[in-house]
XYZ file of C-alpha atoms in Angstrom:
247
model
C -45.556 -58.848 -41.949
C -45.152 -62.062 -43.855
C -43.041 -63.325 -46.733
C -44.528 -62.536 -50.132
C -41.865 -63.190 -52.756
C -38.196 -63.134 -53.622
C -36.992 -61.130 -56.627
C -34.064 -63.004 -58.152
C -31.744 -61.913 -60.950
C -31.023 -64.986 -63.069
C -28.973 -65.950 -66.078
C -30.587 -67.279 -69.217
C -30.008 -70.920 -68.266
C -32.707 -70.821 -65.594
C -35.288 -69.951 -68.249
C -33.829 -71.705 -71.300
C -31.593 -74.626 -70.327
C -33.544 -77.882 -70.080
C -31.062 -79.330 -67.559
C -31.495 -76.421 -65.139
C -35.258 -76.392 -65.619
C -35.537 -80.131 -64.953
C -33.366 -79.842 -61.836
C -35.927 -77.424 -60.385
C -38.784 -79.733 -61.322
C -36.965 -82.820 -60.011
C -36.666 -81.111 -56.627
C -40.473 -81.054 -56.520
C -41.139 -77.497 -57.665
C -43.490 -77.209 -60.662
C -41.945 -74.683 -63.024
C -43.051 -73.299 -66.373
C -40.395 -70.726 -67.358
C -42.252 -69.633 -70.499
C -45.103 -68.304 -68.352
C -44.904 -64.994 -66.507
C -44.966 -61.312 -67.283
C -42.447 -59.465 -69.384
C -41.721 -56.729 -71.894
C -39.261 -56.328 -74.728
C -36.644 -55.628 -72.044
C -37.147 -58.307 -69.396
C -38.637 -61.751 -68.855
C -40.045 -62.958 -65.542
C -40.628 -66.588 -64.658
C -42.231 -67.684 -61.402
C -41.926 -70.615 -59.047
C -45.105 -70.697 -56.974
C -44.859 -72.222 -53.478
C -48.247 -71.854 -51.827
C -48.895 -68.121 -51.493
C -45.186 -67.282 -51.750
C -43.037 -67.346 -54.838
C -39.760 -66.728 -56.606
C -39.883 -64.002 -59.249
C -36.919 -64.819 -61.479
C -35.875 -61.963 -63.764
C -33.692 -62.043 -66.879
C -32.954 -58.878 -68.816
C -33.474 -59.052 -72.563
C -32.304 -55.487 -73.210
C -29.735 -53.428 -71.365
C -32.339 -50.801 -70.470
C -34.540 -53.417 -68.784
C -37.677 -52.503 -70.710
C -39.357 -50.706 -67.808
C -38.042 -52.892 -64.984
C -36.916 -51.239 -61.719
C -33.917 -49.058 -62.533
C -31.727 -49.971 -59.537
C -32.234 -53.676 -60.216
C -31.480 -53.185 -63.918
C -28.222 -51.405 -63.095
C -27.101 -54.175 -60.773
C -28.070 -56.861 -63.299
C -25.996 -55.132 -65.964
C -23.049 -54.996 -63.556
C -23.233 -58.767 -63.177
C -25.368 -59.257 -60.063
C -27.153 -62.594 -59.963
C -29.207 -63.960 -57.094
C -31.611 -62.492 -54.562
C -31.881 -58.736 -55.041
C -35.109 -57.930 -53.163
C -37.061 -59.655 -50.424
C -40.684 -58.521 -50.602
C -42.824 -58.701 -47.472
C -46.611 -58.447 -47.447
C -48.139 -55.957 -45.003
C -51.718 -55.014 -44.087
C -51.282 -51.237 -43.696
C -48.375 -49.878 -45.705
C -49.281 -46.231 -45.094
C -49.139 -46.625 -41.306
C -45.771 -48.371 -41.456
C -44.401 -45.735 -43.828
C -45.601 -42.869 -41.619
C -44.262 -44.474 -38.426
C -40.827 -45.079 -39.918
C -40.492 -41.672 -41.547
C -41.761 -39.773 -38.503
C -39.736 -41.554 -35.831
C -36.645 -42.790 -37.670
C -34.197 -41.366 -40.160
C -34.801 -44.165 -42.671
C -35.004 -43.352 -46.327
C -37.958 -45.592 -47.202
C -39.658 -44.795 -50.508
C -43.223 -43.509 -50.544
C -45.844 -46.210 -51.288
C -46.540 -46.328 -55.032
C -48.236 -48.717 -57.417
C -45.830 -50.849 -59.429
C -45.822 -49.841 -63.089
C -43.839 -50.853 -66.127
C -43.850 -49.935 -69.779
C -44.627 -52.323 -72.601
C -45.405 -52.181 -76.310
C -42.208 -50.253 -77.134
C -42.931 -47.887 -74.256
C -46.302 -46.833 -75.613
C -48.339 -48.441 -72.833
C -48.063 -48.527 -69.052
C -49.233 -51.465 -67.004
C -50.187 -50.787 -63.381
C -50.195 -53.727 -60.992
C -52.825 -53.969 -58.211
C -50.395 -53.440 -55.336
C -48.282 -50.683 -53.834
C -44.646 -51.045 -52.864
C -42.176 -49.241 -50.633
C -38.468 -50.008 -50.568
C -35.773 -49.650 -47.945
C -32.244 -48.695 -49.031
C -29.921 -51.439 -50.215
C -27.790 -52.964 -47.496
C -24.219 -51.723 -47.426
C -22.634 -55.157 -47.185
C -24.675 -57.095 -49.743
C -26.645 -56.210 -52.915
C -30.059 -56.748 -51.334
C -32.931 -54.547 -50.308
C -36.154 -55.237 -48.439
C -39.459 -54.129 -49.904
C -42.949 -53.864 -48.427
C -46.057 -54.630 -50.450
C -49.776 -54.167 -49.901
C -52.410 -55.484 -52.263
C -55.091 -53.038 -53.389
C -57.941 -55.123 -51.940
C -59.035 -58.693 -51.263
C -60.485 -58.982 -54.756
C -57.028 -58.278 -56.164
C -55.514 -60.916 -53.867
C -57.922 -63.564 -55.118
C -57.372 -62.462 -58.711
C -53.592 -62.826 -58.407
C -53.827 -66.237 -56.748
C -55.678 -67.572 -59.777
C -52.426 -67.136 -61.688
C -50.256 -68.917 -59.107
C -50.074 -72.087 -61.197
C -48.558 -74.584 -61.448
C -48.195 -74.509 -57.671
C -45.955 -76.630 -55.447
C -48.876 -76.868 -53.028
C -50.287 -79.578 -55.296
C -47.224 -81.666 -54.402
C -47.492 -81.115 -50.654
C -45.114 -78.136 -50.537
C -47.241 -75.523 -48.833
C -45.106 -72.401 -48.588
C -41.872 -70.814 -47.423
C -41.326 -71.031 -43.680
C -37.782 -69.723 -43.252
C -35.216 -67.643 -45.111
C -31.644 -67.396 -43.837
C -29.555 -64.633 -45.411
C -25.828 -64.610 -44.708
C -23.235 -62.083 -45.815
C -20.826 -59.333 -44.763
C -23.465 -57.136 -43.128
C -22.240 -53.871 -41.650
C -23.209 -52.394 -38.295
C -25.505 -49.976 -40.168
C -27.153 -52.920 -41.917
C -28.045 -54.515 -38.606
C -29.324 -51.169 -37.323
C -31.645 -51.032 -40.336
C -32.857 -54.593 -39.695
C -33.569 -53.824 -36.042
C -35.502 -50.698 -37.030
C -37.646 -52.439 -39.654
C -38.676 -55.426 -37.556
C -40.320 -55.323 -34.143
C -40.484 -59.024 -33.234
C -36.932 -60.333 -33.148
C -34.191 -61.984 -31.142
C -30.496 -61.170 -31.275
C -28.038 -64.057 -31.557
C -24.241 -64.150 -31.485
C -23.678 -63.431 -35.176
C -26.991 -61.965 -36.270
C -30.689 -61.650 -35.605
C -33.797 -63.829 -35.954
C -36.990 -62.144 -37.150
C -40.397 -63.620 -36.329
C -43.126 -63.004 -38.901
C -46.774 -63.988 -39.277
C -47.773 -67.586 -40.068
C -44.783 -68.907 -38.050
C -42.364 -67.671 -40.704
C -38.820 -66.645 -39.820
C -36.066 -64.532 -41.321
C -32.492 -64.971 -40.165
C -29.741 -62.472 -40.935
C -26.239 -63.686 -40.109
C -22.754 -62.296 -40.600
C -20.592 -64.296 -43.014
C -17.843 -63.754 -45.561
C -20.064 -64.486 -48.571
C -23.596 -63.525 -49.582
C -25.792 -66.626 -49.675
C -29.458 -67.414 -49.085
C -31.101 -70.560 -47.741
C -34.851 -70.938 -48.279
C -36.654 -73.662 -46.345
C -40.132 -74.707 -47.386
C -43.032 -76.012 -45.340
C -43.826 -79.463 -46.677
C -46.117 -82.407 -46.027
C -43.967 -84.843 -47.969
C -40.644 -86.538 -47.245
C -38.926 -85.427 -50.409
C -35.911 -83.911 -48.602
C -34.610 -82.482 -51.859
C -32.587 -79.366 -52.606
C -31.978 -77.182 -55.641
C -29.594 -74.284 -56.202
C -30.829 -71.164 -58.021
C -28.004 -68.630 -58.314
C -26.981 -67.800 -54.698
C -30.131 -69.397 -53.238
C -30.278 -72.940 -51.882
C -33.887 -74.139 -51.697
C -34.629 -76.995 -49.300
C -37.875 -78.849 -49.925
């Protein structure tokens, strides 16, 4: 497993307000909020950091225009910030079968991501399949697994990962620390999902491919700290909803 992207519910200011947009750019992250997919019901804008990225979602209509129903419901109830951490895997079917056969985890069956557009007349199918674990009990976050259809699809998608922070010496995301009021069941889920890990006093450290790490820690509030892998000495930070990004 490795980090693929973070799905983030955002307010309008992160896509419309010039001050917020420039603060992201000033931190060293190239950002073009007008680019990105969308329908009449939602607008996505991406921050590309090497092969990883932030997928920042703003609803334009209450129904979400074909966006994932659970995320739409939470957006409409006021949730802003990280709502799904997507991890890239090589063999989604094997992982799904192992977890469903040996554990009582309610992971969704692998399916291709689809959404409606053109007033619901057309369906767009993306070249990857996703599975999702249940939302954590203590925080409004779920973990998803993603597998690209084939290598051709991977290369096709990477053509669209522009403008990319890699051009400024920011090569990717190396660590994500997620803090919040996790329950005992939440930590049981984390331990079941991930094989390579180390328990610490107030949480657990997960070791992924490409020397990436996830850290889940107990805390009173739900916050996320994303640390990039960088060749420069920028040492900048920017806040996007409940996510602090360190460059």
